[in-house]
Amino acid sequence: MRENSRAASSTGRVLSWLMVFLAISAAYLYAFPQPTIFYAGIVLLHAASGVLAAILLTPRLFRLVRYGTFCQRAGWLLIAAGALLGLILIRTGTARTEWKWLYLHIAISLIGLSFLLADKAAERGLLTASTATVAFRVAGCFMVVAAVAYGAGYVRDSWQRRGRIENPSMPPDTMNGEGDGPEGAFFPSSAQVYGNRKIPSKFFMESDSCKRCHEDIYNQWFSSAHHFSSFNNQWYRKSIEYMQDTIGTKPSKWCGGCHDPAVLYAGLMDTPIKQIVHRPESQAGLGCMMCHSIASVKSTMGQADFYLEYPKLHELAADQNPVTRAVHDFLIRLNPEPHRRVFLKPFMRTQTAEFCSSCHKVHLDVPVNHYRWFRGFNEYDNWQASGVSGQGARSFYYPPQPQQCADCHMPPESSHDAGNINGFVHSHRFPGANTALPTANEDAPQLKLTEGFLKSGAVTVDIFAVSPAQAPFKSAAASQSELATTFAIGEESESKITADTGAEAALISAPLNRVQPALRRGDTVRVDLVVRTKKLGHFFPGGTVDAYDTWLELKAIDDRGQTIFWSGQVDDDGKGPVEKGAHFYRSLQVDAHGNPINKRNAWATRAVVYVRLIPPGAADTVHYRISIPERAGNKITLHARLCYRKFSWWGTQFSFVGEPDEKSGREVTPEYDDRPVLFTKSLQGVSAKQEKIPDVPIVTMAEDEVTLPLVGRNTSAPAPKTIGLKEEWQRWNDYGIGLFLQGDLKGAAAAFQKVIDADPSNPDGWVNVGRCAVQEGDMDRARKVLEKALALSPTLARANYFYARVLRADGNYEAAADRLHIVLAQYPRDRVALNDLGRILFLQRKYSAAITTLQSVLKIDPEDLQAHYNLMLCYNGMGNEKLAKEHQARYLRFKADESSQAITGSYRQAHPEDNNERQSIHEHVSVPLAAIGNIRTGADASVHPAAQSRADLATNAGASR
């Protein structure tokens, strides 16, 4: 008996010490999850101790329950229940789907521990054993345990509040101040690696190690554009090969920071890529580790402006030793929190757009282009300033809820992978607009997904209005941004340019499907189409907009099957180039000698001929001049298509078989390339499934069709007719938005008036008429209509913003500032409103307040041109010459070089179609068609330049796209 008693006592002491260790280790594991060997060891010891405690407790439990005190019975029963749950969790792991059992295990064990502590307190004689004092002891111990648990939880959750993406108060004054600077291994990319080290290529090439737990995500990624971001993408490969041949290897690191991690971060990009293009490192693309090893994002200035971290324990995951891998996988299943903290930082979920901006926003500067600062493509700023983000105060439309990048480009997809939430994961197919890669890779499912995404209603087309053809539009000054940019500027900048047609608003018949106006044979009419962005958070199109074919096609066929109008025709039965006179959505740039930027040679850009993109939640109104032949039938069907081809026909030919004509004797420098291009290069070894030029599909993103009656020439001209239905107010609003953005303010105001007529209680109509009046400088008219809007909705941010503009024009700065405070109370991150408020405070000589306001703009966008200009003025006003010069340097860095527009002159003379497209307001006519009757469609050469031969497409780089 004595032996048994001694053994029981020894077991009891061991069990007590195990309880102490389990309690302390649990607090540590919960409060301080970290990817270290020590932490992993504690995880294993905690699990092993729990198993040992369960084994020791099992034979003693009956005795403890039968003979123990109330606190002992309650405590050990709860500990036993917690131990049982712990054993189950060792088997199942603690993935998100098991969290309810994990927290139940923690709660039950903590309550059991509280009872046992209360019992120990009684053994120490801290309180007598009356019923009241037992309850007091239990409550006291429970409060102590709860306080410790709360503290551990607070420390654990504090990680969520760290590492937010925040912009610097002052951006560098040159590119040399970005990243590691000119001496850095990765410069001119802004990317940096903690420890100033290189990362082995294999780190970025072992995505299959992630497949063990995330098989669905891995399979999604495998088909994605991210996987084919590097030299396994022939279009990208050709651009880098051409870049390195032209300006060297170092500038190409500007691309490598986001495209080629396995090459750049291992130090391989100093080698010309042609020498290593088929090595596995060059074919890796963006693997899991590229995005998920980003430890911090330094700003929203893009250009790979992040820090990468090389996790020391990664090699365990990728180790080929089955025992090592099994231990690693067991630890992650048992406690996935350290793994999650390494690879899923809080900003990846809460600041998705800012995270994505690190690669989906770029700029060029002297180290890359041997010229100056230039904005490249930019998906972030226009999203941030729009209604889609919920941060823009002046948008035309707002979605029901603000949206970030992942809402569209990482939609939920059914999966049972580890980490799924209610059976779904965010899709790592990253659905977008790249139809070229799945075509070249012959990946039918990915192509189908991408085409479905493009056709999902993000953009709509509306054949909206017809009117008698007026005198041809006179060329007006094209809208040019003050910011040096090859991209469009939307709501992140105040509109500056007004196109003046010198005419009143046209008398139109609209909407065409409602009014069905008759057209007379022999007449020439103007048909207006509206393209509207609906489910986009950025400009349409987005990305590298100098490389795509995105255009609007309008075709008119009568009831006899005769084609009487066609704009946007594609050669070679829809497989060749798009006709030059089509209405394109793109950025058209030229180099120093006026050659088009058509080889992805952005570094050579010196001037922009035109940029036409549609902001999110906005519209474009497109004009066509159609001549109705005398011998046309009795009906005409207008069919419009918004067409998209990922890469232009010329760009694809160049990427696969293009090579410069070295025998031409023409010169190439970093600023220009005068050499003709020949499409004669061998296809051997191209980065595609087969050695052939892929036929990149043309996707119809949206379309519309209207059939109208035709009547004889001698019939009286039909009177203009319009219908405004309350339920269709957005169609008139869209039409007006398109006219407004191109500077036809009278036409826009007339369209917005129809919104008012359809529904006077809708403040949007009043606000938008006010926008037009403010833009025209008619502040009396603006005041009247904006007061109507404010009467309907006194706190409506956009109404208050434009009313502030009226008050500012009156010189009533205090009242204007009050209105802007109403705006900013709702939209504190609207940069234009903040800049306006800062400017007003400056005009009032309230320099300190103005500086505080303008600095808040730079927290949103460190490259904001107006903020730097106004800060320069404020610091000059305060006599702070040093800071004034600092902001002056940034202002001059980001400001456009207006003199560069002179370069476009010779190009525009040689390319009249592009000069026509450059005009804010312009018309399109048909390609030449077979004569019908005595009117040959498309022959109105006074309105539109004649079609030119396409024979020079392959031979003359200066006349091709």
Coordinates of C-alpha atoms in Angstrom, one line a residue, residues 315-634:
E315 CA 14.3 24.8 -46.7
L316 CA 12.5 22.4 -44.3
A317 CA 9.3 22.6 -46.4
A318 CA 11.2 22.0 -49.7
D319 CA 13.5 19.4 -48.2
Q320 CA 13.5 16.1 -50.2
N321 CA 14.0 14.1 -47.0
P322 CA 10.6 12.5 -46.3
V323 CA 11.1 12.6 -42.5
T324 CA 12.0 16.3 -42.5
R325 CA 9.1 17.1 -44.7
A326 CA 6.7 15.1 -42.5
V327 CA 7.9 16.9 -39.3
H328 CA 7.5 20.2 -41.1
D329 CA 4.0 19.5 -42.4
F330 CA 3.0 18.1 -39.0
L331 CA 4.1 21.2 -37.2
I332 CA 2.2 23.4 -39.6
R333 CA -1.0 21.4 -39.3
L334 CA -0.6 21.4 -35.5
N335 CA 0.0 25.1 -35.3
P336 CA -0.3 27.0 -38.6
E337 CA 0.0 30.5 -37.1
P338 CA 3.7 31.0 -37.6
H339 CA 3.4 29.8 -41.2
R340 CA 0.5 32.2 -41.8
R341 CA 2.5 35.1 -40.3
V342 CA 5.3 34.5 -42.7
F343 CA 3.3 34.1 -45.8
L344 CA 0.1 36.0 -45.2
K345 CA 0.8 39.4 -43.8
P346 CA -2.1 41.6 -42.6
F347 CA -1.7 44.1 -45.4
M348 CA -2.2 41.3 -47.9
R349 CA -5.8 41.1 -46.8
T350 CA -6.6 44.5 -45.3
Q351 CA -4.7 46.7 -47.8
T352 CA -5.0 44.5 -50.9
A353 CA -4.9 47.4 -53.4
E354 CA -1.8 49.0 -51.7
F355 CA -0.1 45.6 -51.8
C356 CA -0.9 45.1 -55.5
S357 CA 0.3 48.6 -56.3
S358 CA 3.8 47.5 -55.6
C359 CA 3.9 45.9 -59.0
H360 CA 0.8 47.3 -60.8
K361 CA 2.1 50.8 -60.8
V362 CA 5.4 51.9 -62.3
H363 CA 7.5 54.9 -63.3
L364 CA 10.6 55.3 -65.4
D365 CA 13.5 57.7 -64.8
V366 CA 17.0 58.4 -65.9
P367 CA 18.6 55.1 -65.0
V368 CA 16.0 53.4 -67.2
N369 CA 15.2 55.8 -70.0
H370 CA 18.1 58.2 -70.0
Y371 CA 15.6 61.0 -70.0
R372 CA 13.5 61.9 -67.0
W373 CA 10.6 60.8 -64.7
F374 CA 7.7 59.3 -66.6
R375 CA 4.6 57.6 -65.2
G376 CA 4.1 54.2 -66.8
F377 CA 0.9 52.1 -66.2
N378 CA -0.9 52.7 -63.0
E379 CA -3.8 50.7 -61.7
Y380 CA -3.7 52.0 -58.2
D381 CA -4.1 55.8 -58.3
N382 CA -7.3 55.9 -60.4
W383 CA -8.8 53.1 -58.2
Q384 CA -7.9 55.0 -55.0
A385 CA -9.5 58.3 -56.3
S386 CA -12.6 56.6 -57.7
G387 CA -16.0 55.7 -56.2
V388 CA -15.0 52.0 -56.4
S389 CA -12.5 52.4 -53.6
G390 CA -15.0 54.3 -51.5
Q391 CA -12.4 57.1 -51.2
G392 CA -13.3 59.4 -54.1
A393 CA -15.8 62.1 -53.4
R394 CA -16.6 63.2 -56.9
S395 CA -17.4 60.1 -58.8
F396 CA -20.3 59.7 -61.2
Y397 CA -21.2 56.3 -59.8
Y398 CA -20.6 54.2 -56.6
P399 CA -20.9 50.5 -56.1
P400 CA -23.1 49.2 -53.2
Q401 CA -19.9 48.4 -51.3
P402 CA -16.3 49.6 -51.8
Q403 CA -14.2 47.1 -53.6
Q404 CA -10.5 46.1 -53.7
C405 CA -8.4 44.3 -56.3
A406 CA -9.1 40.8 -54.9
D407 CA -12.9 41.3 -55.2
C408 CA -12.6 41.0 -58.9
H409 CA -9.3 39.4 -59.6
M410 CA -9.3 36.8 -56.8
P411 CA -12.9 35.8 -56.5
P412 CA -13.9 32.9 -54.2
E413 CA -13.4 29.4 -55.6
S414 CA -14.6 26.2 -54.1
S415 CA -11.8 24.3 -52.3
H416 CA -11.0 22.1 -49.4
D417 CA -7.4 23.2 -49.3
A418 CA -5.8 24.1 -45.9
G419 CA -6.7 27.6 -45.0
N420 CA -10.1 27.6 -46.9
I421 CA -12.8 29.7 -45.4
N422 CA -16.2 27.9 -45.4
G423 CA -15.1 25.8 -48.3
F424 CA -13.7 28.6 -50.5
V425 CA -10.3 30.1 -51.3
H426 CA -9.4 33.2 -53.2
S427 CA -8.8 32.1 -56.7
H428 CA -5.1 32.1 -57.8
R429 CA -6.0 32.0 -61.4
F430 CA -6.1 35.8 -61.1
P431 CA -8.8 36.2 -63.8
G432 CA -8.0 39.2 -65.9
A433 CA -7.5 40.0 -69.5
N434 CA -4.6 38.0 -70.7
T435 CA -5.9 35.8 -73.5
A436 CA -2.5 35.6 -75.2
L437 CA -0.8 33.3 -72.8
P438 CA -3.4 30.6 -72.6
T439 CA -3.6 30.7 -76.4
A440 CA 0.2 30.3 -76.7
N441 CA 0.1 27.6 -74.0
E442 CA -2.9 25.9 -75.5
D443 CA -4.6 26.1 -72.1
A444 CA -8.3 25.9 -73.0
P445 CA -9.7 26.1 -69.5
Q446 CA -7.7 29.2 -68.6
L447 CA -8.6 30.8 -72.0
K448 CA -12.3 30.1 -71.3
L449 CA -12.1 31.6 -67.9
T450 CA -10.4 34.7 -69.2
E451 CA -12.9 35.2 -72.0
G452 CA -15.7 34.7 -69.6
F453 CA -14.2 37.3 -67.3
L454 CA -13.9 39.8 -70.2
K455 CA -17.5 39.2 -71.2
S456 CA -18.9 39.4 -67.6
G457 CA -20.5 42.9 -68.0
A458 CA -17.6 45.0 -66.9
V459 CA -18.1 47.3 -69.9
T460 CA -21.3 48.0 -71.9
V461 CA -22.0 49.5 -75.3
D462 CA -25.1 51.5 -76.1
I463 CA -26.0 52.7 -79.6
F464 CA -27.7 55.7 -78.2
A465 CA -28.3 58.7 -80.4
V466 CA -28.5 60.0 -84.0
S467 CA -28.5 63.5 -85.3
P468 CA -28.0 65.3 -88.7
A469 CA -24.3 65.5 -89.5
Q470 CA -22.9 68.9 -88.7
A471 CA -19.8 70.6 -90.0
P472 CA -16.7 68.5 -89.4
F473 CA -15.3 69.1 -85.9
K474 CA -12.4 71.5 -85.9
S475 CA -9.2 70.3 -84.3
A476 CA -9.0 71.4 -80.7
A477 CA -6.1 71.2 -78.3
A478 CA -6.0 67.7 -77.0
S479 CA -6.2 67.4 -73.3
Q480 CA -2.8 67.0 -71.8
S481 CA -1.9 66.1 -68.2
E482 CA 0.3 68.4 -66.2
L483 CA 1.9 65.2 -64.8
A484 CA 4.5 63.4 -66.9
T485 CA 2.6 60.3 -67.8
T486 CA 2.0 57.7 -70.5
F487 CA -1.2 56.7 -68.7
A488 CA -4.5 58.5 -68.3
I489 CA -5.3 60.8 -65.4
G490 CA -8.8 60.4 -63.9
E491 CA -10.4 61.6 -60.7
E492 CA -7.0 61.7 -58.9
S493 CA -6.5 65.1 -60.7
E494 CA -8.6 68.1 -61.2
S495 CA -9.8 68.6 -64.8
K496 CA -8.0 71.4 -66.6
I497 CA -8.7 71.4 -70.3
T498 CA -11.9 72.3 -72.1
A499 CA -12.4 71.5 -75.7
D500 CA -14.4 74.2 -77.5
T501 CA -16.5 73.0 -80.5
G502 CA -17.9 76.5 -81.1
A503 CA -21.4 75.2 -81.5
E504 CA -24.5 74.6 -79.5
A505 CA -25.5 71.1 -78.4
A506 CA -26.7 69.0 -81.4
L507 CA -30.4 68.2 -81.6
I508 CA -30.5 64.4 -81.3
S509 CA -32.9 61.6 -81.3
A510 CA -32.4 59.2 -78.5
P511 CA -32.4 56.6 -77.1
L512 CA -32.5 54.9 -80.5
N513 CA -34.1 51.7 -79.4
R514 CA -37.0 53.7 -77.9
V515 CA -37.6 56.5 -80.5
Q516 CA -36.8 54.5 -83.6
P517 CA -36.2 57.5 -85.9
A518 CA -36.3 57.1 -89.7
L519 CA -33.2 57.9 -91.6
R520 CA -33.4 59.3 -95.2
R521 CA -31.5 57.8 -98.0
G522 CA -28.9 60.2 -99.3
D523 CA -28.5 61.9 -95.9
T524 CA -25.4 61.9 -93.8
V525 CA -26.0 61.5 -90.1
R526 CA -24.0 61.3 -86.9
V527 CA -24.4 58.3 -84.7
D528 CA -23.3 58.4 -81.1
L529 CA -22.3 55.3 -79.1
V530 CA -21.7 55.2 -75.4
V531 CA -19.1 52.9 -73.8
R532 CA -19.6 52.6 -70.1
T533 CA -17.3 51.0 -67.4
K534 CA -19.5 49.3 -64.8
K535 CA -17.6 46.6 -62.9
L536 CA -14.1 48.0 -63.1
G537 CA -12.0 49.5 -60.4
H538 CA -9.4 51.0 -62.7
F539 CA -9.2 52.6 -66.2
F540 CA -10.4 50.6 -69.1
P541 CA -8.3 49.1 -70.5
G542 CA -5.7 48.7 -67.7
G543 CA -2.2 47.5 -67.7
T544 CA 0.4 48.2 -70.4
V545 CA -2.1 50.1 -72.6
D546 CA 0.5 50.8 -75.4
A547 CA 0.5 47.1 -76.3
Y548 CA -3.1 46.1 -76.7
D549 CA -5.7 46.2 -79.5
T550 CA -8.8 47.6 -77.8
W551 CA -11.3 49.3 -80.2
L552 CA -14.9 49.9 -81.0
E553 CA -16.4 48.5 -84.1
L554 CA -19.5 49.8 -85.7
K555 CA -21.0 48.1 -88.7
A556 CA -24.2 49.0 -90.6
I557 CA -26.0 46.5 -92.9
D558 CA -29.2 47.1 -94.7
D559 CA -32.0 44.5 -95.1
R560 CA -30.6 43.5 -98.4
G561 CA -27.4 42.4 -96.8
Q562 CA -25.3 45.3 -98.1
T563 CA -22.6 46.6 -95.8
I564 CA -22.9 50.4 -96.0
F565 CA -20.7 51.4 -93.1
W566 CA -17.8 49.7 -91.3
S567 CA -15.4 51.2 -88.8
G568 CA -13.0 49.0 -86.9
Q569 CA -12.6 46.4 -89.5
V570 CA -9.9 43.8 -89.0
D571 CA -7.8 42.6 -92.0
D572 CA -7.2 39.0 -92.9
D573 CA -10.7 37.9 -92.0
G574 CA -10.4 39.1 -88.5
K575 CA -6.9 37.9 -87.8
G576 CA -4.7 40.8 -89.0
P577 CA -4.3 44.4 -88.0
V578 CA -7.1 46.7 -87.1
E579 CA -7.9 49.4 -89.6
K580 CA -6.1 52.6 -88.6
G581 CA -9.2 54.8 -88.4
A582 CA -10.9 52.8 -85.7
H583 CA -11.7 54.3 -82.3
F584 CA -9.0 52.9 -80.1
Y585 CA -8.6 52.7 -76.3
R586 CA -4.8 52.9 -75.7
S587 CA -1.8 55.1 -75.1
L588 CA 0.1 56.0 -78.3
Q589 CA 3.6 57.1 -77.6
V590 CA 6.6 58.0 -79.8
D591 CA 10.3 58.0 -79.4
A592 CA 12.7 60.9 -79.9
H593 CA 12.5 60.5 -83.7
G594 CA 8.7 60.2 -83.8
N595 CA 8.7 56.4 -84.2
P596 CA 5.8 54.7 -82.4
I597 CA 6.5 52.8 -79.2
N598 CA 5.3 49.4 -80.4
K599 CA 8.0 47.0 -79.2
R600 CA 7.3 47.4 -75.5
N601 CA 10.2 49.9 -75.5
A602 CA 8.8 52.2 -72.9
W603 CA 12.3 53.5 -72.1
A604 CA 12.4 55.3 -75.4
T605 CA 9.1 57.2 -74.9
R606 CA 9.6 60.9 -75.3
A607 CA 6.1 62.1 -76.0
V608 CA 2.5 60.9 -76.0
V609 CA 0.4 61.4 -79.1
Y610 CA -2.8 60.6 -77.2
V611 CA -4.2 58.5 -74.4
R612 CA -7.7 57.4 -74.4
L613 CA -8.9 55.3 -71.5
I614 CA -12.2 55.3 -69.6
P615 CA -12.1 55.9 -65.9
P616 CA -13.9 53.5 -63.5
G617 CA -17.6 54.3 -63.2
A618 CA -17.5 56.7 -66.3
A619 CA -18.2 56.6 -70.0
D620 CA -16.9 57.5 -73.4
T621 CA -19.2 58.9 -76.2
V622 CA -18.0 58.0 -79.7
H623 CA -19.1 59.7 -82.8
Y624 CA -19.6 58.2 -86.3
R625 CA -20.4 59.9 -89.6
I626 CA -22.5 57.6 -91.7
S627 CA -23.7 58.4 -95.3
I628 CA -26.9 56.5 -96.2
P629 CA -26.7 55.3 -99.9
E630 CA -29.6 56.1 -102.3
R631 CA -30.0 52.5 -103.1
A632 CA -30.0 51.2 -99.6
G633 CA -32.9 48.9 -98.5
N634 CA -35.8 49.8 -96.2

